[in-house]
Amino acid sequence: MGRQQIPVVVLAGFLGSGKTTLLNQLLRRSRGTRIGALVNDFGAIEIDAMAVAGQVGSTVSLGNGCLCCAVDVAELDTYLERLTRPEAGLDVIVIEASGLAEPVELVRMVLASENPYVLYGGLVEVVDAAEYASTRERHPELDRHLAAADLVVLNKSDRVAPAELDRLLAVVRERAEHGAVTPAAHGRIDPELLFDRRPQTERYGQLSFDDAREEDEPEGCRGGHGDGHDGHLHAAYDSVAFTSTTPLHPRLLMDFLDARPEGLYRIKGFVDFGPLDPGHVYTLHAVGRFLRFTPRAWEPGEERRTQMVLIGSGIDPDALSTALDGCRDQAGQAEERHLWSVLRFVRADEDTADPDDPEVLRTEVADAGRPVG
Ligand SMILES: Nc1nc2c(ncn2[C@@H]2O[C@H](COP(=O)(O)OP(=O)(O)OP(=O)(O)O)[C@@H](O)[C@H]2O)c(=O)[nH]1
């Protein structure tokens, strides 16, 4: 199998909203998953907590397999090139936008990267719930950031009363337009919202202190509401798993993906289109409005099937399952031309249109999976 593409997540938010806290949480909960963090200074990263294994130039290797780089945005491509090399062994890269550049600009840089191993992993905007009104007054561009975000984390939920939190969630959901919105305290979101954690069996070394602490942590501490009845994804998110040994109808699947609901933040998996392309399975990656299919040859003896996980907040899992069942049940009527709609999302397209408008950015993001010409 070829080299993996690595999701690159842009983490943004105004001063003091909790970006570094959230990044520290992700580093802590990474378990065996290797995160590369691009930050503009190491100041607040909890390097001590991770036992620094070595420091080379402006790159810090953390004991848990994570890698931090202090970057200048002009060097972003160089760092992405370094961090996507197989020897870095990373599973995900997070760029903290703080002090570096406009998040929207960073998203464009990631989308425009010619590095074939870079995969857009979403724009996450962290918002301070307690300071929402004053932040918006000081930075009217907050609305633009919310409109461009794939995921909005309404952080510091512990600092507002429940009724106020509900009101703010409604306001932010309206402004987020296309992104999913989730409340959080102390940046605790489920890492699975952003990236796949390696299965436990792939963990190396001994359980670290932070792993142990996380495992001791009640599930209710892991997300927004604290009702903790979902052992894997927190109750603030819903996830839908879909598996089928019957191939899917490509045109119906594309109709489903085109119309996917706003809160459906992430879709991952692989799809079998059966006789329309018997030699290939299509890896599916969607984050926010971004969508990408990557075909690969079936392994000899590999079972032909489709497997997908859909993650979001405020989604209707039953409706999503029913829609996917429809893509399966009508696969018999699919024709070869129906596959074309999928092939449009097979390769990246560099869109050079550059107005500073979230609508344009969203179009760029949505178009980024389409081939040139
Ligand atoms: N009460 C409360 N405090 C928080 C929460 N999240 C972060 N903080 C605190 O808020 C302050 C700012 O958090 P940071 O994570 O440094 O925020 P940042 O967005 O990285 O800040 P800059 O890098 O300066 O833009 C710190 O003192 C955090 O401990 C939260 O959910 N609740």
CSV table of C-alpha atoms and ligand atoms in Angstrom, one decimal:
chain,number,residue,atom,x,y,z
A,1,MET,CA,0.0,0.0,0.0
A,2,GLY,CA,1.3,3.5,-0.8
A,3,ARG,CA,2.3,6.2,1.6
A,4,GLN,CA,-0.6,7.5,3.7
A,5,GLN,CA,-1.9,11.1,3.4
A,6,ILE,CA,-1.8,12.9,6.7
A,7,PRO,CA,-4.7,15.1,7.8
A,8,VAL,CA,-3.6,18.7,8.6
A,9,VAL,CA,-5.9,20.4,11.0
A,10,VAL,CA,-5.8,24.2,11.4
A,11,LEU,CA,-6.6,25.3,15.0
A,12,ALA,CA,-7.7,28.9,15.3
A,13,GLY,CA,-9.3,31.2,17.8
A,14,PHE,CA,-8.8,34.7,19.2
A,15,LEU,CA,-6.4,35.5,22.0
A,16,GLY,CA,-7.0,33.4,25.1
A,17,SER,CA,-9.9,31.4,23.7
A,18,GLY,CA,-8.2,28.1,24.7
A,19,LYS,CA,-6.3,26.9,21.6
A,20,THR,CA,-3.2,25.9,23.5
A,21,THR,CA,-5.3,24.2,26.2
A,22,LEU,CA,-7.1,22.2,23.5
A,23,LEU,CA,-3.8,21.3,21.8
A,24,ASN,CA,-2.4,20.2,25.1
A,25,GLN,CA,-5.5,18.0,25.6
A,26,LEU,CA,-5.1,16.4,22.2
A,27,LEU,CA,-1.4,15.7,22.9
A,28,ARG,CA,-2.3,14.2,26.3
A,29,ARG,CA,-5.0,12.0,24.8
A,30,SER,CA,-3.1,11.0,21.7
A,31,ARG,CA,-2.2,7.6,23.2
A,32,GLY,CA,-0.3,5.9,20.4
A,33,THR,CA,-1.4,8.4,17.8
A,34,ARG,CA,1.5,10.6,16.7
A,35,ILE,CA,0.6,14.3,16.4
A,36,GLY,CA,2.8,16.9,14.8
A,37,ALA,CA,2.1,20.3,16.2
A,38,LEU,CA,3.1,23.4,14.4
A,39,VAL,CA,3.1,26.4,16.7
A,40,ASN,CA,4.7,29.8,16.7
A,41,ASP,CA,6.3,29.3,20.1
A,42,PHE,CA,6.5,26.5,22.6
A,43,GLY,CA,5.8,28.7,25.5
A,44,ALA,CA,2.5,27.2,26.7
A,45,ILE,CA,2.8,23.6,25.3
A,46,GLU,CA,3.1,21.2,28.2
A,47,ILE,CA,6.4,19.9,27.1
A,48,ASP,CA,7.5,18.9,30.6
A,49,ALA,CA,4.4,16.7,31.0
A,50,MET,CA,5.5,14.7,28.0
A,51,ALA,CA,9.2,14.3,28.9
A,52,VAL,CA,11.1,15.9,26.0
A,53,ALA,CA,13.1,13.2,24.2
A,54,GLY,CA,15.2,15.4,22.2
A,55,GLN,CA,15.4,18.9,20.6
A,56,VAL,CA,16.8,19.5,17.2
A,57,GLY,CA,16.8,23.0,15.8
A,58,SER,CA,13.3,24.4,16.2
A,59,THR,CA,11.7,20.9,16.4
A,60,VAL,CA,10.9,19.3,19.7
A,61,SER,CA,10.3,15.6,19.8
A,62,LEU,CA,8.1,14.7,22.7
A,63,GLY,CA,8.4,11.4,24.6
A,64,ASN,CA,5.0,10.3,23.5
A,65,GLY,CA,5.9,10.3,19.9
A,66,CYS,CA,4.6,13.8,19.1
A,67,LEU,CA,6.6,16.4,17.4
A,68,CYS,CA,6.4,20.1,17.9
A,69,CYS,CA,7.8,22.7,15.5
A,70,ALA,CA,8.0,26.4,16.0
A,71,VAL,CA,7.2,27.9,12.6
A,72,ASP,CA,7.2,31.0,10.6
A,73,VAL,CA,4.2,30.8,8.3
A,74,ALA,CA,6.5,31.4,5.3
A,75,GLU,CA,8.1,28.1,6.1
A,76,LEU,CA,4.9,26.2,6.4
A,77,ASP,CA,5.4,24.2,3.2
A,78,THR,CA,8.9,23.2,4.3
A,79,TYR,CA,7.6,22.0,7.7
A,80,LEU,CA,4.7,20.2,6.1
A,81,GLU,CA,7.2,18.5,3.8
A,82,ARG,CA,9.3,17.4,6.8
A,83,LEU,CA,6.5,16.3,8.9
A,84,THR,CA,4.8,14.2,6.2
A,85,ARG,CA,7.9,12.2,5.6
A,86,PRO,CA,7.5,8.5,6.6
A,87,GLU,CA,10.4,8.8,9.1
A,88,ALA,CA,8.4,11.4,11.1
A,89,GLY,CA,5.8,8.6,11.5
A,90,LEU,CA,3.0,11.1,12.2
A,91,ASP,CA,-0.7,10.4,12.0
A,92,VAL,CA,-2.0,13.9,12.1
A,93,ILE,CA,-0.6,17.5,12.0
A,94,VAL,CA,-2.2,20.4,13.9
A,95,ILE,CA,-1.2,23.9,13.0
A,96,GLU,CA,-2.0,26.4,15.8
A,97,ALA,CA,-2.9,29.6,14.0
A,98,SER,CA,-2.2,31.8,17.0
A,99,GLY,CA,0.0,34.7,15.9
A,100,LEU,CA,0.9,33.1,12.7
A,101,ALA,CA,-1.6,34.2,10.1
A,102,GLU,CA,-5.3,34.5,9.3
A,103,PRO,CA,-6.8,31.0,9.7
A,104,VAL,CA,-8.5,31.3,6.4
A,105,GLU,CA,-5.1,32.1,4.9
A,106,LEU,CA,-3.6,29.0,6.5
A,107,VAL,CA,-6.5,26.8,5.2
A,108,ARG,CA,-5.7,28.1,1.7
A,109,MET,CA,-2.1,27.3,2.2
A,110,VAL,CA,-2.9,23.7,3.2
A,111,LEU,CA,-5.4,23.3,0.4
A,112,ALA,CA,-2.9,24.8,-2.1
A,113,SER,CA,0.0,22.6,-0.9
A,114,GLU,CA,1.5,20.6,-3.7
A,115,ASN,CA,2.6,18.0,-1.2
A,116,PRO,CA,0.7,14.9,-2.2
A,117,TYR,CA,0.7,13.6,1.4
A,118,VAL,CA,-1.1,16.6,2.9
A,119,LEU,CA,-4.8,16.1,3.3
A,120,TYR,CA,-6.9,18.9,4.6
A,121,GLY,CA,-8.1,18.0,8.1
A,122,GLY,CA,-10.5,20.9,8.8
A,123,LEU,CA,-10.5,24.4,10.3
A,124,VAL,CA,-11.3,24.3,14.1
A,125,GLU,CA,-12.2,27.6,15.6
A,126,VAL,CA,-12.0,27.8,19.4
A,127,VAL,CA,-14.4,30.4,20.9
A,128,ASP,CA,-14.4,31.6,24.5
A,129,ALA,CA,-18.0,31.2,25.6
A,130,ALA,CA,-17.6,33.7,28.5
A,131,GLU,CA,-16.1,36.4,26.3
A,132,TYR,CA,-18.1,35.8,23.1
A,133,ALA,CA,-19.8,39.2,23.0
A,134,SER,CA,-16.7,41.2,23.8
A,135,THR,CA,-14.5,39.2,21.4
A,136,ARG,CA,-17.0,39.9,18.6
A,137,GLU,CA,-16.9,43.5,19.5
A,138,ARG,CA,-13.2,43.7,19.4
A,139,HIS,CA,-12.8,41.4,16.4
A,140,PRO,CA,-15.8,41.6,14.1
A,141,GLU,CA,-13.9,39.2,11.8
A,142,LEU,CA,-15.0,36.5,14.3
A,143,ASP,CA,-18.2,36.1,12.2
A,144,ARG,CA,-16.1,35.4,9.1
A,145,HIS,CA,-14.0,32.8,11.0
A,146,LEU,CA,-17.1,31.1,12.3
A,147,ALA,CA,-18.6,31.0,8.8
A,148,ALA,CA,-15.4,29.4,7.5
A,149,ALA,CA,-15.0,26.9,10.3
A,150,ASP,CA,-15.6,23.2,9.9
A,151,LEU,CA,-15.8,22.7,13.6
A,152,VAL,CA,-16.5,25.4,16.3
A,153,VAL,CA,-15.5,24.5,19.8
A,154,LEU,CA,-17.4,26.7,22.2
A,155,ASN,CA,-14.8,26.5,25.0
A,156,LYS,CA,-14.9,27.6,28.6
A,157,SER,CA,-18.5,26.3,28.9
A,158,ASP,CA,-17.7,26.0,32.7
A,159,ARG,CA,-17.7,29.8,32.9
A,160,VAL,CA,-21.3,30.3,31.7
A,161,ALA,CA,-24.6,29.2,33.2
A,162,PRO,CA,-26.4,26.4,31.4
A,163,ALA,CA,-29.1,28.6,30.0
A,164,GLU,CA,-26.5,31.1,28.7
A,165,LEU,CA,-24.6,28.2,27.1
A,166,ASP,CA,-27.6,27.0,25.3
A,167,ARG,CA,-28.3,30.5,24.0
A,168,LEU,CA,-24.7,30.9,22.9
A,169,LEU,CA,-24.8,27.5,21.2
A,170,ALA,CA,-27.8,28.6,19.2
A,171,VAL,CA,-26.2,31.9,18.2
A,172,VAL,CA,-22.9,30.3,17.2
A,173,ARG,CA,-24.7,27.5,15.3
A,174,GLU,CA,-26.4,30.1,13.2
A,175,ARG,CA,-23.2,31.9,12.5
A,176,ALA,CA,-21.2,28.7,11.8
A,177,GLU,CA,-23.4,28.1,8.8
A,178,HIS,CA,-21.7,24.9,7.6
A,179,GLY,CA,-19.6,23.8,10.6
A,180,ALA,CA,-20.5,21.6,13.5
A,181,VAL,CA,-20.6,23.3,16.9
A,182,THR,CA,-19.6,21.6,20.1
A,183,PRO,CA,-19.3,22.9,23.7
A,184,ALA,CA,-16.2,22.1,25.7
A,185,ALA,CA,-14.6,22.9,29.0
A,186,HIS,CA,-10.8,23.2,29.2
A,187,GLY,CA,-10.5,22.3,25.5
A,188,ARG,CA,-11.6,18.7,26.2
A,189,ILE,CA,-13.0,17.4,22.9
A,190,ASP,CA,-12.9,13.9,21.8
A,191,PRO,CA,-9.8,13.6,19.5
A,192,GLU,CA,-11.8,11.2,17.3
A,193,LEU,CA,-13.7,14.3,16.1
A,194,LEU,CA,-10.4,15.4,14.4
A,195,PHE,CA,-8.5,12.3,13.7
A,196,ASP,CA,-8.3,8.6,14.1
A,197,ARG,CA,-6.5,7.4,17.2
A,198,ARG,CA,-4.4,4.3,16.7
A,199,PRO,CA,-6.1,1.2,18.1
A,200,GLN,CA,-4.9,0.3,21.6
A,201,THR,CA,-3.0,-2.7,20.3
A,202,GLU,CA,-0.8,-0.5,18.3
A,203,ARG,CA,0.3,1.5,21.4
A,204,TYR,CA,3.9,1.3,22.1
A,205,GLY,CA,5.8,1.5,25.4
A,206,GLN,CA,4.3,1.6,28.8
A,207,LEU,CA,1.2,3.5,29.8
A,208,SER,CA,2.3,7.0,30.5
A,209,PHE,CA,1.1,9.1,33.4
A,210,ASP,CA,-1.1,11.1,31.2
A,211,ASP,CA,-2.7,7.9,29.6
A,212,ALA,CA,-3.3,6.6,33.1
A,213,ARG,CA,-4.9,9.9,34.1
A,214,GLU,CA,-7.1,9.9,31.1
A,215,GLU,CA,-8.2,6.4,31.7
A,216,ASP,CA,-9.1,7.3,35.3
A,217,GLU,CA,-11.0,10.4,34.1
A,218,PRO,CA,-14.7,10.0,34.2
A,219,GLU,CA,-16.2,10.0,30.8
A,220,GLY,CA,-18.3,13.0,31.7
A,221,CYS,CA,-15.1,15.1,31.8
A,222,ARG,CA,-14.4,14.4,28.2
A,223,GLY,CA,-16.8,16.7,26.4
A,224,GLY,CA,-19.5,19.2,26.9
A,225,HIS,CA,-22.5,17.9,28.7
A,226,GLY,CA,-21.0,15.4,31.1
A,227,ASP,CA,-23.8,12.8,30.9
A,228,GLY,CA,-21.2,10.3,29.7
A,229,HIS,CA,-23.3,7.5,28.4
A,230,ASP,CA,-21.3,6.8,25.3
A,231,GLY,CA,-18.1,4.9,26.0
A,232,HIS,CA,-16.4,6.0,22.8
A,233,LEU,CA,-17.6,9.3,21.4
A,234,HIS,CA,-19.0,11.6,23.9
A,235,ALA,CA,-22.7,12.2,23.9
A,236,ALA,CA,-22.2,15.7,22.5
A,237,TYR,CA,-21.5,14.0,19.2
A,238,ASP,CA,-23.3,11.3,17.4
A,239,SER,CA,-21.6,8.7,15.2
A,240,VAL,CA,-23.1,6.4,12.7
A,241,ALA,CA,-21.3,3.2,11.5
A,242,PHE,CA,-22.4,1.8,8.1
A,243,THR,CA,-21.1,-1.5,6.7
A,244,SER,CA,-22.3,-3.2,3.5
A,245,THR,CA,-21.1,-6.2,1.5
A,246,THR,CA,-23.3,-5.0,-1.3
A,247,PRO,CA,-21.6,-2.3,-3.4
A,248,LEU,CA,-23.0,1.3,-3.3
A,249,HIS,CA,-24.6,3.3,-6.1
A,250,PRO,CA,-22.1,6.1,-6.8
A,251,ARG,CA,-24.5,8.7,-8.0
A,252,LEU,CA,-26.8,8.2,-5.0
A,253,LEU,CA,-23.8,8.3,-2.7
A,254,MET,CA,-22.7,11.6,-4.2
A,255,ASP,CA,-26.3,13.0,-3.8
A,256,PHE,CA,-26.1,12.0,-0.2
A,257,LEU,CA,-22.7,13.6,0.3
A,258,ASP,CA,-23.7,16.7,-1.5
A,259,ALA,CA,-26.7,17.1,0.7
A,260,ARG,CA,-24.9,16.1,4.0
A,261,PRO,CA,-26.2,18.0,6.9
A,262,GLU,CA,-24.3,20.9,8.5
A,263,GLY,CA,-23.4,19.2,11.7
A,264,LEU,CA,-22.0,16.2,10.0
A,265,TYR,CA,-18.4,17.1,10.6
A,266,ARG,CA,-16.4,14.1,9.6
A,267,ILE,CA,-16.8,11.0,7.4
A,268,LYS,CA,-14.2,8.3,7.0
A,269,GLY,CA,-14.1,4.9,5.5
A,270,PHE,CA,-13.9,3.1,2.2
A,271,VAL,CA,-16.4,2.3,-0.5
A,272,ASP,CA,-16.9,-0.5,-2.9
A,273,PHE,CA,-18.6,0.4,-6.2
A,274,GLY,CA,-18.6,-3.2,-7.3
A,275,PRO,CA,-18.7,-4.0,-11.0
A,276,LEU,CA,-18.3,-0.3,-11.9
A,277,ASP,CA,-14.7,-0.5,-10.8
A,278,PRO,CA,-14.0,-4.0,-9.6
A,279,GLY,CA,-10.3,-3.5,-9.1
A,280,HIS,CA,-10.5,-0.6,-6.6
A,281,VAL,CA,-11.8,0.4,-3.3
A,282,TYR,CA,-12.3,4.1,-2.7
A,283,THR,CA,-11.1,5.6,0.6
A,284,LEU,CA,-13.5,8.4,1.6
A,285,HIS,CA,-12.4,11.4,3.7
A,286,ALA,CA,-14.7,14.3,4.4
A,287,VAL,CA,-14.3,17.1,6.8
A,288,GLY,CA,-16.7,20.0,6.9
A,289,ARG,CA,-17.4,20.7,3.2
A,290,PHE,CA,-14.1,19.1,2.0
A,291,LEU,CA,-14.4,15.8,0.3
A,292,ARG,CA,-11.8,13.4,-1.1
A,293,PHE,CA,-11.9,9.9,-2.6
A,294,THR,CA,-8.7,8.0,-3.0
A,295,PRO,CA,-8.9,4.8,-4.9
A,296,ARG,CA,-6.5,2.0,-4.2
A,297,ALA,CA,-6.3,-1.6,-5.6
A,298,TRP,CA,-8.0,-4.2,-3.5
A,299,GLU,CA,-5.5,-6.4,-1.7
A,300,PRO,CA,-5.4,-10.0,-2.9
A,301,GLY,CA,-8.1,-11.9,-0.9
A,302,GLU,CA,-9.5,-8.7,0.7
A,303,GLU,CA,-13.2,-8.9,1.4
A,304,ARG,CA,-15.2,-6.6,-0.9
A,305,ARG,CA,-17.2,-4.3,1.3
A,306,THR,CA,-18.0,-0.8,2.2
A,307,GLN,CA,-17.4,0.6,5.7
A,308,MET,CA,-18.0,4.1,6.8
A,309,VAL,CA,-18.2,6.1,10.0
A,310,LEU,CA,-20.0,9.5,10.1
A,311,ILE,CA,-19.4,11.8,13.1
A,312,GLY,CA,-21.2,15.0,13.9
A,313,SER,CA,-23.2,16.9,16.4
A,314,GLY,CA,-26.9,17.7,15.9
A,315,ILE,CA,-27.2,15.0,13.2
A,316,ASP,CA,-30.0,12.5,12.8
A,317,PRO,CA,-28.3,9.1,12.8
A,318,ASP,CA,-31.4,7.2,11.7
A,319,ALA,CA,-31.9,9.4,8.7
A,320,LEU,CA,-28.3,9.1,7.7
A,321,SER,CA,-28.4,5.3,8.0
A,322,THR,CA,-31.6,5.1,5.9
A,323,ALA,CA,-30.1,7.3,3.2
A,324,LEU,CA,-27.0,5.0,3.0
A,325,ASP,CA,-29.3,2.0,2.9
A,326,GLY,CA,-30.8,3.5,-0.2
A,327,CYS,CA,-27.4,3.9,-1.8
A,328,ARG,CA,-26.9,0.2,-1.2
A,329,ASP,CA,-30.4,-1.1,-2.2
A,330,GLN,CA,-30.4,0.7,-5.5
A,331,ALA,CA,-26.8,-0.2,-6.5
A,332,GLY,CA,-28.2,-2.7,-9.1
A,333,GLN,CA,-29.4,0.3,-11.2
A,334,ALA,CA,-26.0,2.0,-11.3
A,335,GLU,CA,-24.3,2.6,-14.6
A,336,GLU,CA,-20.6,3.3,-15.4
A,337,ARG,CA,-21.3,7.0,-16.0
A,338,HIS,CA,-22.6,7.3,-12.4
A,339,LEU,CA,-19.0,6.8,-11.2
A,340,TRP,CA,-17.9,10.0,-12.9
A,341,SER,CA,-19.5,12.1,-10.1
A,342,VAL,CA,-17.2,10.3,-7.6
A,343,LEU,CA,-14.1,10.6,-9.8
A,344,ARG,CA,-14.5,14.4,-9.7
A,345,PHE,CA,-13.3,14.2,-6.1
A,346,VAL,CA,-10.4,11.9,-6.6
A,347,ARG,CA,-7.6,14.5,-7.0
A,348,ALA,CA,-6.8,17.9,-5.5
A,349,ASP,CA,-7.4,21.0,-7.4
A,350,GLU,CA,-5.5,24.2,-6.7
A,351,ASP,CA,-8.0,27.0,-6.8
A,352,THR,CA,-6.3,30.4,-7.1
A,353,ALA,CA,-9.3,32.6,-6.5
A,354,ASP,CA,-8.4,34.6,-3.5
A,355,PRO,CA,-11.1,37.0,-2.3
A,356,ASP,CA,-11.3,37.2,1.5
A,357,ASP,CA,-14.7,35.8,1.7
A,358,PRO,CA,-15.8,32.7,3.6
A,359,GLU,CA,-18.2,31.8,0.8
A,360,VAL,CA,-15.3,31.7,-1.6
A,361,LEU,CA,-13.3,29.7,0.9
A,362,ARG,CA,-16.1,27.2,1.3
A,363,THR,CA,-16.3,26.8,-2.4
A,364,GLU,CA,-12.5,26.3,-2.5
A,365,VAL,CA,-12.8,23.7,0.2
A,366,ALA,CA,-15.7,22.0,-1.5
A,367,ASP,CA,-13.9,22.1,-4.9
A,368,ALA,CA,-10.5,21.1,-3.5
A,369,GLY,CA,-11.2,17.4,-4.3
A,370,ARG,CA,-11.8,18.0,-7.9
A,371,PRO,CA,-9.3,17.4,-10.7
A,372,VAL,CA,-7.9,20.2,-12.9
A,373,GLY,CA,-9.8,20.6,-16.1
B,1,LIG,N1,-12.2,28.3,33.1
B,1,LIG,C1,-11.7,27.9,32.0
B,1,LIG,N2,-10.4,28.4,31.6
B,1,LIG,C2,-9.9,28.0,30.5
B,1,LIG,C3,-10.5,27.0,29.6
B,1,LIG,N3,-9.8,26.8,28.5
B,1,LIG,C4,-8.7,27.6,28.7
B,1,LIG,N4,-8.7,28.2,29.9
B,1,LIG,C5,-7.7,29.2,30.4
B,1,LIG,O1,-7.7,30.3,29.6
B,1,LIG,C6,-6.4,30.8,29.4
B,1,LIG,C7,-6.0,30.9,28.0
B,1,LIG,O2,-6.0,29.6,27.4
B,1,LIG,P1,-5.0,29.3,26.3
B,1,LIG,O3,-5.1,27.9,26.0
B,1,LIG,O4,-3.6,29.8,26.6
B,1,LIG,O5,-5.6,30.2,25.1
B,1,LIG,P2,-4.9,30.5,23.7
B,1,LIG,O6,-6.1,30.6,22.7
B,1,LIG,O7,-3.9,29.5,23.3
B,1,LIG,O8,-4.2,31.8,23.9
B,1,LIG,P3,-3.2,32.7,23.0
B,1,LIG,O9,-2.2,31.7,22.5
B,1,LIG,O10,-2.7,33.7,23.9
B,1,LIG,O11,-4.1,33.2,21.9
B,1,LIG,C8,-5.5,29.9,30.2
B,1,LIG,O12,-5.3,30.5,31.5
B,1,LIG,C9,-6.3,28.6,30.3
B,1,LIG,O13,-6.0,27.9,31.5
B,1,LIG,C10,-11.9,26.6,30.0
B,1,LIG,O14,-12.5,25.9,29.3
B,1,LIG,N5,-12.4,27.1,31.2
